[in-house]
């Protein structure tokens, strides 16, 4: 049986094409259509008739065009050269294409996903005679100033002994760097199907947070390394800003950013902005540890549909090297809309709001590829996935938000009223949740043995304020006793001095766990001292007159991450001030 299948186009409906004579082709095989060899994928096969979704602009395609399949699945090429890459949904390098094609969307324009000419200095770490198997690291390339790219035996390779391994030498990704005694030739790059998760030894239980430097997230609604989170929010509530902050500040080694632009120019903003972002830790360009997958609004919907799988496959490859990878997908609602459009063209029976019935399955297939795992080399690697969701009108009851909720364990609900009040990040402390608190509690205990109790008490205050605010609306604040007005005062302090964190404030844009913990303790020490003092009969007004409140609210911006002892000293200052006040009011 030949390894090439040739069929003929008989029907075209936008990105969906039907072809006959495809009997020996397989489901999900990649095909090349017409003179321009436009890339497509077989999504349905019925007695030799293939339904194909086309990943490139196909207005020039015609009935009778030839369809060629090599009986291989849609794959990405994995090897040195991925980092700093800016790709479309099927890993076409946008910058290369824009250089050759002017407009980077010219149909059929081909460019290799990673350079086939560039030489990388291969450094061996395995030696002749070593027994190696799928996933074993045999060498590395220092791909960028920030990332050592390990060369691994590809997953589908049979184990064997190394017969030959290259010395320290400059090689292209097409050259052989090792040979096994079973005949396998190992190169620095290999293809892997985007729809098939890469194998690993075992899934591990998560035990530490992905630190993001954002207090409302890390302290109150943390995501574990290897965890999943959703950021649902209406237009303009801060989804993209939050994703960017996470890309910059989270303690992941590798960032895969999948952009499905909301507004026409939003993806262009990302493409312009990302290459200029500086990694705050290394002071190097952030792109040196980032891969960007961009879907602009004029790209075919099918490419957008597949882009999240392309992204997660690249992430798995770096995970297999033992890295912590974070994926940001902004926004998954645009992805779901692509799925809806394709399903409509296929004339499938729609489920809720026109989305196909398999929307939840597809969402699950994406989020399930997150996790903390043991690699073939007995190291730990992780993928954390953070997906933005943009429900129309900010209504969280719609299908994409609701189904996403089933597969994520961390929900950062953006609140329109907070955004309107310029409370950023507008993550609601009442509607958000994290199911990781228990798994990562040892981490926070290690930062400060008390902090989890302090956090719980702070959350109680925020919840009590919510109820008191209702009463205040009805009868005004004057009717409340001082003890309750203190709750309002401290809740306000928690909001202004803790939960709000401006992405534009040089000092405050990132908070170390130590600073997060001490800042919360400062606020809560103020609360405890106030509460004790009130009990002894001091009026709240006298506490206000201490002048601490405004000062505490500003500590987040006045105390830098390197000077957290100032926060420790501030706790003593609070104590002293209250001691003085007490002296006055002692009965
Ligand atoms: N953490 C933040 N710090 C400061 N400003 C913010 C923050 N988050 C959002 N904003 C403001 O909100 C605006 C809209 O945010 P954006 O992320 O573009 O919203 P969305 O992606 O949800 O439509 C931003 O341009 C910025 O002015
Ligand atoms: Mg946005």
XYZ file of C-alpha atoms and ligand atoms in Angstrom:
615
model
C 0.000 0.000 0.000
C 1.340 3.357 -0.994
C 2.060 5.914 1.692
C 0.568 8.699 -0.368
C -3.158 9.171 -0.830
C -4.431 11.423 -3.610
C -8.010 12.656 -3.693
C -10.056 15.343 -5.406
C -11.934 18.327 -3.965
C -15.663 18.055 -4.606
C -17.099 20.673 -2.262
C -15.916 23.881 -0.585
C -17.711 25.726 2.207
C -15.410 28.342 3.683
C -12.741 26.527 5.679
C -14.472 23.150 5.241
C -13.652 21.149 2.132
C -14.834 17.715 1.015
C -12.724 15.349 -1.071
C -13.301 11.918 -2.583
C -10.964 8.984 -3.326
C -9.543 9.239 0.170
C -10.233 5.597 1.131
C -6.845 4.782 2.589
C -6.376 8.081 4.415
C -6.854 8.194 8.180
C -8.843 10.320 10.567
C -6.883 13.441 11.613
C -4.315 12.970 8.858
C -2.860 16.153 7.505
C -3.492 16.944 3.819
C -2.147 19.416 1.280
C -4.721 20.859 -1.063
C -4.356 22.374 -4.523
C -1.463 23.992 -6.305
C -0.492 25.991 -3.214
C -0.467 22.923 -0.964
C -2.723 24.535 1.609
C -2.565 22.695 4.902
C -5.680 20.918 6.159
C -6.694 18.112 8.478
C -9.180 15.278 7.924
C -11.872 15.642 10.562
C -14.395 13.147 9.188
C -14.118 10.101 6.906
C -17.044 8.332 5.357
C -16.457 5.634 2.717
C -13.610 7.416 1.018
C -15.141 10.880 1.345
C -13.067 13.080 3.600
C -14.226 16.216 5.343
C -11.228 18.485 5.736
C -10.720 21.668 7.671
C -8.295 24.038 6.018
C -5.840 25.991 8.121
C -4.924 28.590 5.550
C -6.800 31.273 3.688
C -8.427 29.259 0.874
C -10.389 31.641 -1.300
C -8.319 30.592 -4.322
C -9.116 26.906 -3.939
C -11.320 25.207 -6.521
C -13.426 22.121 -7.111
C -11.253 19.454 -8.744
C -8.094 20.492 -6.864
C -5.842 17.647 -5.834
C -5.677 16.581 -2.182
C -2.499 14.845 -1.036
C -2.037 13.007 2.227
C 1.120 11.346 3.485
C -0.908 9.632 6.181
C 0.638 11.617 8.984
C -1.159 13.539 11.717
C -1.005 17.327 12.032
C 2.227 17.835 13.932
C 4.542 20.432 15.361
C 8.287 20.397 14.948
C 10.059 20.364 18.296
C 13.699 21.318 18.671
C 16.114 24.222 19.217
C 14.791 27.419 17.692
C 11.323 27.314 19.233
C 12.039 29.984 21.828
C 11.372 33.550 20.736
C 9.173 32.022 18.038
C 5.989 33.781 16.970
C 3.669 31.309 15.270
C 0.219 30.966 13.859
C -2.033 28.103 14.969
C -0.254 25.502 12.831
C 3.246 26.627 13.795
C 3.924 28.769 10.740
C 6.549 31.318 11.782
C 4.874 34.683 11.344
C 8.037 36.758 11.300
C 9.666 34.608 8.614
C 6.485 34.692 6.560
C 6.176 38.444 6.853
C 9.729 38.779 5.587
C 9.146 36.569 2.558
C 5.502 37.355 1.919
C 5.149 40.951 3.053
C 1.690 40.209 4.339
C 2.264 37.232 6.588
C -0.998 35.614 5.648
C -0.402 34.867 2.011
C -1.887 31.429 1.409
C 0.473 28.584 0.704
C 3.594 30.542 1.620
C 5.855 28.053 3.339
C 8.525 28.554 5.960
C 10.088 26.077 8.336
C 8.806 26.337 11.903
C 12.372 26.304 13.186
C 15.456 27.094 11.152
C 16.893 24.154 9.208
C 20.144 26.052 8.494
C 21.042 27.523 11.827
C 23.858 25.719 13.626
C 23.551 25.083 17.342
C 26.377 23.987 19.561
C 25.398 20.465 20.608
C 26.943 19.374 23.915
C 26.647 15.642 24.669
C 25.711 14.449 28.165
C 25.327 10.758 27.303
C 28.168 8.587 26.034
C 28.731 5.661 23.756
C 27.383 2.436 25.258
C 24.737 4.158 27.419
C 21.345 2.500 27.411
C 18.776 5.138 26.470
C 15.030 5.145 25.922
C 12.228 7.530 24.990
C 12.740 10.827 26.801
C 16.345 10.284 27.935
C 18.403 13.468 27.755
C 21.471 12.857 25.633
C 22.764 16.388 25.223
C 21.844 20.036 25.203
C 22.016 23.280 23.314
C 22.118 26.635 25.102
C 19.319 27.993 23.008
C 18.991 31.427 24.581
C 20.671 33.222 27.444
C 17.842 31.996 29.650
C 17.111 28.447 28.547
C 19.161 25.304 28.180
C 17.387 23.214 25.595
C 17.846 19.509 26.269
C 17.972 17.062 23.401
C 15.918 14.016 24.302
C 15.314 10.666 22.639
C 11.937 11.223 20.886
C 8.945 9.530 22.568
C 8.284 6.944 19.854
C 11.873 5.648 19.717
C 12.690 2.096 20.884
C 15.275 1.893 23.629
C 18.795 0.872 22.738
C 22.469 1.450 23.366
C 24.230 4.480 21.991
C 26.522 3.394 19.148
C 27.570 6.895 18.219
C 27.149 10.285 19.828
C 28.417 13.563 18.440
C 31.061 15.437 20.365
C 30.717 19.128 21.188
C 29.967 20.341 17.705
C 27.891 22.883 15.774
C 24.988 21.090 14.104
C 21.732 21.916 12.382
C 18.521 20.310 13.587
C 18.568 18.028 10.536
C 21.944 16.481 11.304
C 22.294 13.274 13.272
C 23.662 13.719 16.782
C 23.410 10.101 17.928
C 22.817 6.578 16.608
C 21.435 3.665 18.604
C 22.321 -0.005 18.167
C 18.748 -0.641 16.973
C 19.362 1.590 13.983
C 17.571 4.676 15.301
C 19.154 7.966 14.218
C 18.593 10.812 16.638
C 18.398 14.391 15.429
C 17.909 17.513 17.478
C 14.327 18.040 16.245
C 11.359 15.731 15.845
C 7.685 15.959 14.906
C 4.893 15.272 17.350
C 1.162 15.166 16.729
C -0.643 18.159 18.235
C -3.704 16.181 19.271
C -1.842 13.461 21.136
C -0.529 14.217 24.630
C 3.171 13.423 25.030
C 3.904 10.530 27.383
C 5.441 10.877 30.852
C 6.254 8.527 33.698
C 3.602 9.469 36.205
C 1.386 12.245 37.372
C 2.398 13.703 40.741
C 0.269 15.454 43.303
C 0.829 19.180 43.255
C 2.576 20.630 46.244
C 3.682 24.161 45.587
C 2.185 27.298 44.135
C 3.027 28.943 40.887
C 4.019 32.264 42.417
C 2.657 35.127 40.368
C 3.622 38.100 42.503
C -0.011 39.198 42.468
C -1.253 39.295 46.069
C -4.921 38.575 45.482
C -3.902 35.477 43.529
C -0.990 34.104 45.531
C -2.413 34.806 48.965
C -6.138 34.263 48.498
C -6.708 32.248 45.307
C -3.420 30.529 44.510
C -2.762 28.304 41.547
C -0.518 25.283 42.043
C 2.393 24.507 39.756
C 0.766 22.222 37.233
C -2.671 23.608 38.012
C -5.428 25.161 35.961
C -7.137 28.509 36.300
C -9.740 30.511 34.451
C -10.012 34.293 34.309
C -13.551 35.079 33.266
C -14.482 38.700 32.805
C -16.422 41.050 30.598
C -14.818 43.417 28.160
C -12.231 45.723 29.711
C -12.157 44.075 33.142
C -8.452 43.182 32.929
C -8.102 39.674 31.496
C -5.271 40.565 29.141
C -3.494 42.708 31.743
C -3.625 39.810 34.205
C -2.313 37.348 31.607
C 0.550 39.707 30.780
C 1.399 40.174 34.450
C 1.509 36.397 34.833
C 3.653 35.972 31.739
C 6.103 38.499 33.156
C 6.120 37.635 36.829
C 5.098 34.038 37.395
C 7.977 31.799 38.411
C 7.627 29.520 35.372
C 10.723 28.723 33.309
C 8.933 28.841 29.966
C 5.899 30.830 28.842
C 3.624 29.765 26.009
C 1.265 32.619 25.201
C -1.669 31.777 22.940
C -3.426 34.910 21.808
C -6.852 34.817 20.226
C -7.419 38.532 19.867
C -10.588 40.033 21.266
C -10.400 43.336 19.502
C -9.135 43.785 15.968
C -5.824 45.316 16.966
C -5.283 43.466 20.233
C -3.120 40.736 18.724
C -1.064 43.376 16.937
C -0.534 44.990 20.345
C 0.731 41.676 21.684
C 3.026 41.212 18.695
C 4.404 44.709 19.124
C 4.603 44.604 22.871
C 5.927 41.159 23.752
C 9.266 41.471 21.957
C 9.974 44.574 24.092
C 9.043 43.072 27.450
C 11.961 42.585 29.789
C 12.123 39.582 32.054
C 12.224 41.266 35.460
C 14.394 38.562 36.991
C 17.112 38.237 34.364
C 16.780 41.691 32.742
C 16.857 39.864 29.400
C 14.043 40.054 26.847
C 11.141 37.955 28.068
C 10.907 36.401 24.589
C 14.079 34.438 25.360
C 11.920 32.089 27.380
C 8.646 32.626 25.554
C 6.798 31.170 22.580
C 3.976 33.206 21.168
C 1.076 31.785 19.182
C -0.952 34.495 17.565
C -4.362 34.326 15.984
C -5.322 37.564 14.338
C -8.917 38.139 13.353
C -8.101 37.724 9.641
C -6.643 34.243 10.091
C -8.788 31.209 9.243
C -10.943 29.944 12.122
C -9.569 26.415 11.846
C -6.074 27.658 12.688
C -7.502 29.278 15.786
C -9.228 26.051 16.780
C -5.996 24.053 16.590
C -3.773 26.753 18.110
C -4.408 25.731 21.704
C -3.287 22.170 20.962
C -0.199 23.428 19.150
C 0.569 25.564 22.211
C 0.080 22.800 24.729
C 2.185 20.349 22.675
C 5.105 22.785 22.652
C 4.577 23.221 26.399
C 4.720 19.448 26.944
C 8.002 19.269 25.092
C 9.637 21.739 27.499
C 7.919 20.061 30.452
C 9.613 16.828 29.396
C 12.990 18.575 29.808
C 12.076 19.131 33.461
C 10.850 22.700 33.173
C 7.895 24.484 34.675
C 5.840 25.834 31.823
C 2.927 28.247 32.044
C 0.386 28.561 29.248
C -1.742 31.659 28.920
C -4.669 31.419 26.530
C -6.387 34.750 25.859
C -9.231 34.325 25.213
C -10.594 30.791 25.121
C -13.997 32.247 24.208
C -12.596 33.239 20.799
C -11.340 29.670 20.460
C -14.763 28.281 21.366
C -16.319 30.572 18.757
C -14.024 29.060 16.134
C -15.221 25.635 17.220
C -18.818 26.842 16.914
C -18.267 28.229 13.442
C -16.635 25.036 12.194
C -19.373 22.927 13.739
C -21.965 25.081 12.018
C -20.299 24.513 8.657
C -20.361 20.785 9.328
C -24.100 21.082 9.927
C -23.796 19.357 13.274
C -26.622 19.474 15.759
C -25.919 22.502 17.961
C -26.170 22.345 21.746
C -26.332 25.408 24.046
C -26.078 28.740 22.267
C -24.986 27.116 19.032
C -21.843 25.561 20.524
C -21.331 21.928 19.548
C -22.167 19.234 22.074
C -18.487 18.313 22.241
C -17.430 21.760 23.555
C -16.923 20.369 27.097
C -14.910 17.395 25.784
C -12.607 19.705 23.876
C -12.158 22.015 26.854
C -11.365 18.990 29.009
C -8.821 17.707 26.480
C -7.044 21.042 26.700
C -7.038 21.570 30.472
C -6.234 17.907 31.208
C -2.849 18.407 29.615
C -1.868 20.575 32.578
C -0.208 18.854 35.522
C 2.892 18.141 37.518
C 4.586 15.002 36.250
C 7.661 12.842 36.659
C 9.634 12.877 33.435
C 11.460 10.007 31.772
C 14.606 11.359 33.455
C 12.985 11.187 36.912
C 12.771 14.939 37.139
C 9.693 17.034 37.785
C 8.131 19.047 35.016
C 4.880 20.958 35.002
C 2.380 22.733 32.843
C 0.076 25.290 34.408
C -2.761 26.512 32.211
C -4.448 29.859 32.668
C -7.333 30.517 30.306
C -9.152 33.811 29.973
C -12.857 33.583 29.242
C -14.842 36.493 27.860
C -18.512 35.811 28.406
C -20.748 38.088 26.334
C -22.046 40.866 28.561
C -19.928 39.520 31.419
C -22.621 36.926 32.172
C -20.904 33.896 33.722
C -23.882 31.605 33.152
C -23.034 31.168 29.461
C -21.712 27.791 28.205
C -17.980 28.494 27.817
C -17.611 29.844 31.369
C -19.825 27.117 32.826
C -18.069 24.237 31.083
C -14.613 25.682 31.750
C -15.489 25.696 35.453
C -15.789 21.915 35.354
C -12.171 21.451 34.302
C -10.292 24.154 36.162
C -9.639 24.338 39.887
C -8.961 28.008 40.264
C -11.473 30.682 39.298
C -10.429 34.322 39.216
C -13.714 36.086 38.616
C -13.219 39.592 37.274
C -15.827 42.008 38.511
C -17.125 44.803 36.315
C -18.003 47.032 39.267
C -14.495 46.700 40.692
C -13.023 47.545 37.279
C -15.348 50.533 37.013
C -14.145 51.691 40.421
C -10.583 51.232 39.094
C -9.935 48.513 41.663
C -7.299 46.437 39.815
C -6.797 43.550 39.482
C -10.585 43.413 39.513
C -10.551 39.853 40.877
C -13.591 39.466 43.087
C -12.745 38.097 46.543
C -16.341 36.940 46.927
C -16.879 35.085 43.631
C -13.389 33.666 43.094
C -12.089 30.407 44.495
C -9.070 28.144 44.511
C -9.117 24.442 45.251
C -5.338 24.335 45.705
C -5.091 25.902 49.160
C -4.743 22.588 50.888
C -2.168 21.149 48.495
C 0.163 24.105 48.837
C -0.253 24.982 52.496
C 3.216 23.701 53.399
C 4.687 26.308 51.111
C 2.977 29.174 52.912
C 3.735 27.658 56.307
C 7.351 27.804 55.239
C 7.071 31.520 54.452
C 5.395 32.251 57.789
C 3.979 29.777 60.285
C 0.978 32.013 61.122
C 0.069 33.300 57.725
C -2.704 30.833 56.905
C -4.633 31.789 60.038
C -4.045 35.457 59.350
C -5.291 34.990 55.803
C -8.439 33.226 57.003
C -9.183 36.073 59.399
C -8.618 38.678 56.682
C -11.070 36.858 54.428
C -13.612 36.788 57.254
C -13.344 40.554 57.539
C -13.918 40.984 53.819
C -17.001 38.790 54.000
C -18.362 40.580 57.073
C -17.897 43.886 55.289
C -20.039 42.628 52.432
C -22.940 42.058 54.839
C -22.379 45.287 56.752
C -22.323 47.233 53.499
C -25.937 46.165 52.947
C -26.937 47.620 56.300
C -25.001 50.803 55.664
C -26.891 51.206 52.400
C -30.166 51.107 54.319
C -29.427 53.088 57.451
C -26.062 54.784 56.940
C -22.766 54.144 58.740
C -23.583 56.230 61.812
C -25.963 53.641 63.180
C -23.231 51.017 63.410
C -21.293 50.424 66.628
C -17.552 51.148 66.548
C -16.694 47.438 66.444
C -18.549 47.126 63.137
C -17.206 50.367 61.787
C -13.770 48.983 62.472
C -14.626 46.065 60.172
C -15.521 48.543 57.438
C -12.308 50.460 58.027
C -10.081 47.377 57.917
C -11.880 45.901 54.917
C -11.242 49.154 53.113
C -7.604 48.969 54.109
C -7.386 45.398 52.829
C -8.832 46.487 49.502
C -6.735 49.595 49.001
C -3.570 48.483 50.701
C -3.527 44.833 49.759
C -5.871 43.521 47.078
C -5.372 46.442 44.720
C -2.091 46.150 42.900
C -1.316 48.329 39.932
C 0.499 46.799 37.002
C 1.936 50.271 36.388
C 3.461 50.819 39.849
C 7.195 50.105 39.634
C 7.439 48.989 43.252
C 4.098 47.283 43.588
C 3.737 45.445 40.261
C 5.330 42.368 41.821
C 5.168 41.287 45.460
C 7.404 38.529 46.804
C 5.708 35.937 49.030
C 7.606 37.418 51.981
C 6.274 40.894 51.287
C 2.782 39.518 50.677
C 2.848 37.805 54.000
C 4.265 40.710 56.031
C 1.996 43.288 54.439
C -1.042 41.232 55.403
C 0.289 40.907 58.931
C 0.768 44.670 59.205
C -2.863 45.261 58.292
C -4.115 42.540 60.585
C -1.940 43.719 63.476
C -3.557 47.081 63.083
C -6.914 45.328 63.240
C -6.094 43.275 66.334
C -4.699 46.253 68.215
C -7.712 48.341 67.250
C -10.096 45.653 68.361
C -8.401 45.332 71.760
C -8.337 49.065 72.208
C -12.011 49.413 71.349
C -12.828 46.775 73.935
C -11.141 48.940 76.555
C -13.444 51.786 75.641
C -11.375 53.893 73.265
C -13.538 55.454 70.554
C -12.693 54.568 66.945
C -12.071 58.196 66.152
C -9.010 58.128 68.429
C -7.639 55.182 66.486
C -8.133 57.050 63.244
C -6.297 60.007 64.738
C -3.171 57.865 65.100
C -2.722 58.499 61.380
C -1.761 54.911 60.682
C -4.473 54.041 58.190
C -3.289 56.154 55.280
C 0.291 55.173 55.887
C -0.506 51.450 55.930
C -2.509 51.786 52.720
C 0.615 53.105 50.997
C 3.147 50.583 52.322
C 2.697 48.351 49.263
C 4.251 51.106 47.127
C 6.668 52.583 49.639
C 8.315 49.367 50.815
C 10.166 47.449 48.144
C 10.576 43.684 47.997
C 14.164 44.048 49.197
C 13.277 46.002 52.332
C 10.650 43.870 53.963
C 12.253 44.384 57.386
C 10.597 47.798 57.208
C 7.297 45.947 57.396
C 8.469 43.986 60.428
C 9.454 47.263 62.059
C 6.089 48.717 61.167
C 4.385 46.018 63.196
C 6.376 47.270 66.231
C 5.424 50.814 65.364
C 1.745 49.865 65.434
C 2.221 48.247 68.819
C 3.976 51.325 70.221
C 1.348 53.708 68.933
C -1.438 51.666 70.441
C 0.422 51.245 73.742
C 0.590 55.000 73.977
C -3.088 55.357 73.218
C -3.964 52.703 75.789
C -2.008 54.516 78.484
C -4.325 57.407 77.926
C -7.507 55.407 78.072
C -6.634 52.966 80.799
C -9.483 52.621 83.259
N -3.578 45.105 37.246
C -3.917 46.255 36.636
N -3.288 47.399 36.973
C -3.612 48.549 36.396
N -4.529 48.706 35.446
C -5.200 47.623 35.045
C -4.927 46.334 35.619
N -5.748 45.445 35.031
C -6.497 46.135 34.136
N -6.166 47.439 34.134
C -6.771 48.492 33.290
O -7.907 47.962 32.601
C -7.766 48.132 31.194
C -8.395 46.982 30.430
O -7.711 45.785 30.712
P -7.626 44.573 29.668
O -6.716 43.576 30.273
O -7.295 45.047 28.310
O -9.124 44.037 29.690
P -9.763 42.792 28.929
O -8.662 41.967 28.352
O -10.514 42.058 30.010
O -10.678 43.357 27.914
C -6.269 48.269 30.982
O -5.964 48.974 29.833
C -5.822 48.992 32.240
O -6.006 50.373 32.118
Mg -8.265 41.280 26.475
